[in-house]
Coordinates of C-alpha atoms in Angstrom, one line a residue:
R1 CA 7.9 26.6 -19.9
L2 CA 11.5 26.1 -21.1
K3 CA 10.3 25.5 -24.6
T4 CA 8.0 28.5 -24.7
R5 CA 10.8 30.8 -23.4
C6 CA 13.4 29.4 -25.8
I7 CA 11.0 30.0 -28.7
A8 CA 10.4 33.6 -27.5
R9 CA 14.1 34.3 -27.3
Y10 CA 14.6 33.0 -30.8
L11 CA 11.8 35.1 -32.2
A12 CA 12.2 38.3 -30.2
Q13 CA 15.9 38.5 -29.5
G14 CA 17.5 36.6 -32.3
K15 CA 19.0 34.1 -29.9
S16 CA 20.0 30.7 -31.4
E17 CA 17.1 28.4 -31.9
T18 CA 16.7 25.8 -29.1
C19 CA 14.8 22.6 -29.4
V20 CA 13.3 21.4 -26.1
F21 CA 11.7 17.9 -25.8
N22 CA 9.8 16.9 -22.6
L23 CA 10.1 13.1 -22.5
G24 CA 8.7 12.7 -19.0
I25 CA 6.0 10.2 -18.3
G26 CA 3.7 10.6 -15.3
G27 CA 4.5 8.1 -12.6
E28 CA 7.7 6.9 -14.3
N29 CA 10.8 6.0 -12.3
T30 CA 14.4 5.6 -13.4
D31 CA 14.0 1.9 -14.1
S32 CA 11.6 2.5 -16.9
L33 CA 13.5 5.6 -18.0
R34 CA 16.6 3.5 -18.4
R35 CA 14.8 1.0 -20.7
R36 CA 13.9 3.7 -23.2
F37 CA 16.6 6.3 -22.7
S38 CA 19.1 5.5 -25.5
S39 CA 16.5 5.2 -28.2
E40 CA 14.7 8.4 -27.1
L41 CA 17.9 10.3 -27.0
A42 CA 19.2 9.0 -30.4
A43 CA 15.9 9.9 -32.1
R44 CA 16.2 13.6 -31.1
L45 CA 19.9 14.2 -31.7
D46 CA 21.2 16.9 -34.0
A47 CA 25.0 16.4 -34.3
D48 CA 25.5 20.0 -35.1
E49 CA 23.8 21.4 -32.0
R50 CA 24.7 21.5 -28.3
L51 CA 22.8 18.9 -26.3
F52 CA 21.7 19.3 -22.7
V53 CA 19.8 16.5 -21.1
L54 CA 17.9 17.5 -17.9
L55 CA 17.1 14.5 -15.8
A56 CA 14.4 15.3 -13.2
Y57 CA 13.8 11.9 -11.6
G58 CA 13.6 10.5 -8.1
A59 CA 10.3 11.4 -6.5
N60 CA 8.7 8.2 -7.7
D61 CA 11.9 6.1 -7.1
A62 CA 12.2 7.3 -3.5
A63 CA 8.5 6.6 -2.7
L64 CA 7.7 3.7 -0.4
V65 CA 5.1 1.2 -1.4
A66 CA 4.3 -1.5 1.1
G67 CA 7.4 -0.6 3.1
S68 CA 9.9 -0.8 0.2
H69 CA 11.3 1.9 -2.1
V70 CA 10.0 1.8 -5.6
V71 CA 13.6 2.0 -6.8
P72 CA 16.2 1.4 -4.1
L73 CA 18.9 4.1 -3.7
E74 CA 21.8 2.3 -5.3
R75 CA 19.7 1.2 -8.4
F76 CA 18.4 4.8 -8.7
L77 CA 22.1 6.0 -8.8
D78 CA 23.0 3.2 -11.3
N79 CA 20.1 4.2 -13.5
L80 CA 21.2 7.8 -13.5
R81 CA 24.8 6.7 -14.2
Y82 CA 23.6 4.9 -17.2
C83 CA 21.6 7.9 -18.5
T84 CA 24.5 10.3 -17.9
A85 CA 27.0 8.0 -19.6
E86 CA 24.7 7.7 -22.6
T87 CA 24.3 11.5 -22.7
L88 CA 28.1 11.9 -22.6
R89 CA 28.4 9.2 -25.3
F90 CA 26.2 11.3 -27.5
K91 CA 28.4 14.3 -26.7
G92 CA 25.8 16.0 -24.5
T93 CA 25.9 17.6 -21.1
P94 CA 23.9 15.7 -18.5
L95 CA 22.1 17.9 -15.9
L96 CA 20.7 16.3 -12.8
L97 CA 17.8 18.0 -11.0
T98 CA 17.6 17.2 -7.3
I99 CA 14.3 15.8 -6.1
T100 CA 12.0 18.6 -4.9
P101 CA 10.6 18.3 -1.4
V102 CA 7.0 17.6 -0.8
A103 CA 4.6 19.9 0.9
R104 CA 3.7 19.3 4.6
A105 CA 0.4 17.8 3.6
A106 CA 2.1 15.0 1.7
D107 CA 5.1 14.4 3.9
G108 CA 4.9 10.9 5.4
I109 CA 1.3 10.4 4.1
V110 CA 0.2 7.4 2.0
N111 CA -1.4 8.8 -1.2
R112 CA -4.3 7.3 -3.1
N113 CA -1.8 5.3 -5.2
G114 CA -0.4 3.7 -2.1
R115 CA 2.8 5.7 -2.3
L116 CA 4.4 7.3 0.8
R117 CA 6.8 10.1 0.2
S118 CA 8.9 11.7 2.9
N119 CA 11.2 14.7 3.0
G120 CA 13.7 12.6 5.0
T121 CA 13.9 10.0 2.3
I122 CA 14.1 12.6 -0.4
S123 CA 17.0 14.3 1.4
R124 CA 18.9 10.9 1.5
Y125 CA 18.4 10.4 -2.2
N126 CA 19.4 14.0 -2.9
D127 CA 22.6 13.7 -0.8
A128 CA 23.5 10.5 -2.6
L129 CA 22.8 12.2 -6.0
R130 CA 24.9 15.2 -5.2
G131 CA 27.7 13.0 -4.0
A132 CA 27.7 10.8 -7.1
A133 CA 27.1 13.5 -9.7
A134 CA 30.7 14.6 -10.3
G135 CA 31.7 10.9 -10.8
M136 CA 29.0 10.7 -13.4
G137 CA 30.2 13.8 -15.2
A138 CA 27.0 15.6 -14.5
V139 CA 26.0 19.1 -13.4
V140 CA 23.6 19.3 -10.5
L141 CA 20.8 21.8 -10.4
D142 CA 19.6 21.9 -6.8
A143 CA 15.8 22.2 -7.1
H144 CA 15.4 21.0 -3.6
A145 CA 17.5 24.0 -2.2
E146 CA 15.6 26.4 -4.4
F147 CA 12.2 25.1 -3.2
M148 CA 13.3 25.3 0.4
K149 CA 13.7 29.1 0.0
H150 CA 10.0 29.4 -0.4
D151 CA 6.8 28.5 1.5
L152 CA 6.4 24.9 0.1
E153 CA 2.6 25.1 0.4
T154 CA 2.6 27.7 -2.3
L155 CA 4.6 25.6 -4.9
F156 CA 2.4 22.5 -5.3
V157 CA -0.9 21.4 -6.6
P158 CA -3.2 20.0 -3.9
D159 CA -1.4 16.6 -3.9
G160 CA 1.6 18.3 -2.4
V161 CA 4.0 16.5 -4.8
H162 CA 3.6 18.0 -8.2
P163 CA 4.7 21.6 -8.8
N164 CA 2.0 24.1 -9.7
T165 CA 2.7 27.2 -11.8
A166 CA 4.7 28.9 -9.1
G167 CA 6.7 25.7 -8.5
H168 CA 7.4 25.4 -12.2
E169 CA 8.6 29.0 -12.3
V170 CA 11.1 28.2 -9.6
L171 CA 12.4 25.3 -11.7
Y172 CA 12.5 27.4 -14.8
E173 CA 14.4 30.2 -13.1
L174 CA 17.0 27.7 -11.7
A175 CA 17.6 26.2 -15.2
D176 CA 17.6 29.7 -16.8
R177 CA 20.2 31.1 -14.4
R178 CA 22.5 28.3 -15.3
F179 CA 21.9 27.9 -19.0
G180 CA 19.7 30.7 -20.2
S181 CA 22.2 32.8 -22.1

């Protein structure tokens, strides 16, 4: 959605060209992101352009499997500290998206992959993320707060975790309000 709208602005309105790369991998957490982050970032840099790096991680980290978080809270924050520091090293602006809530149908329910997500845990991870962001030199985009302004059941595909078209529109509008001009 971001890429499509940036291209449309470039073509229709003469706005500066913007390159958007989606480097997300389904099911990934910040441990695996950290392992590949520097090389992925370096491969896409253009020293003459502004660089924004939007990190939308945490739903997989905060999930419980067999009673333990996939990535414990402090390691989640350490991983994001590393990614934001690398972004700053490359003279970019790190943007941290808070973790979206889950729909009622997924809250506290073990899914087919054995993961349990709860809005209580997501809130704890988000509180810690918000608290640590300034020290990381990052800008927080509060996706959680934006989602909470809507009927959550209308923003997700049937799994109650992944945003549908309406949910992605909420995320796009959040990013566009902050950086769309």
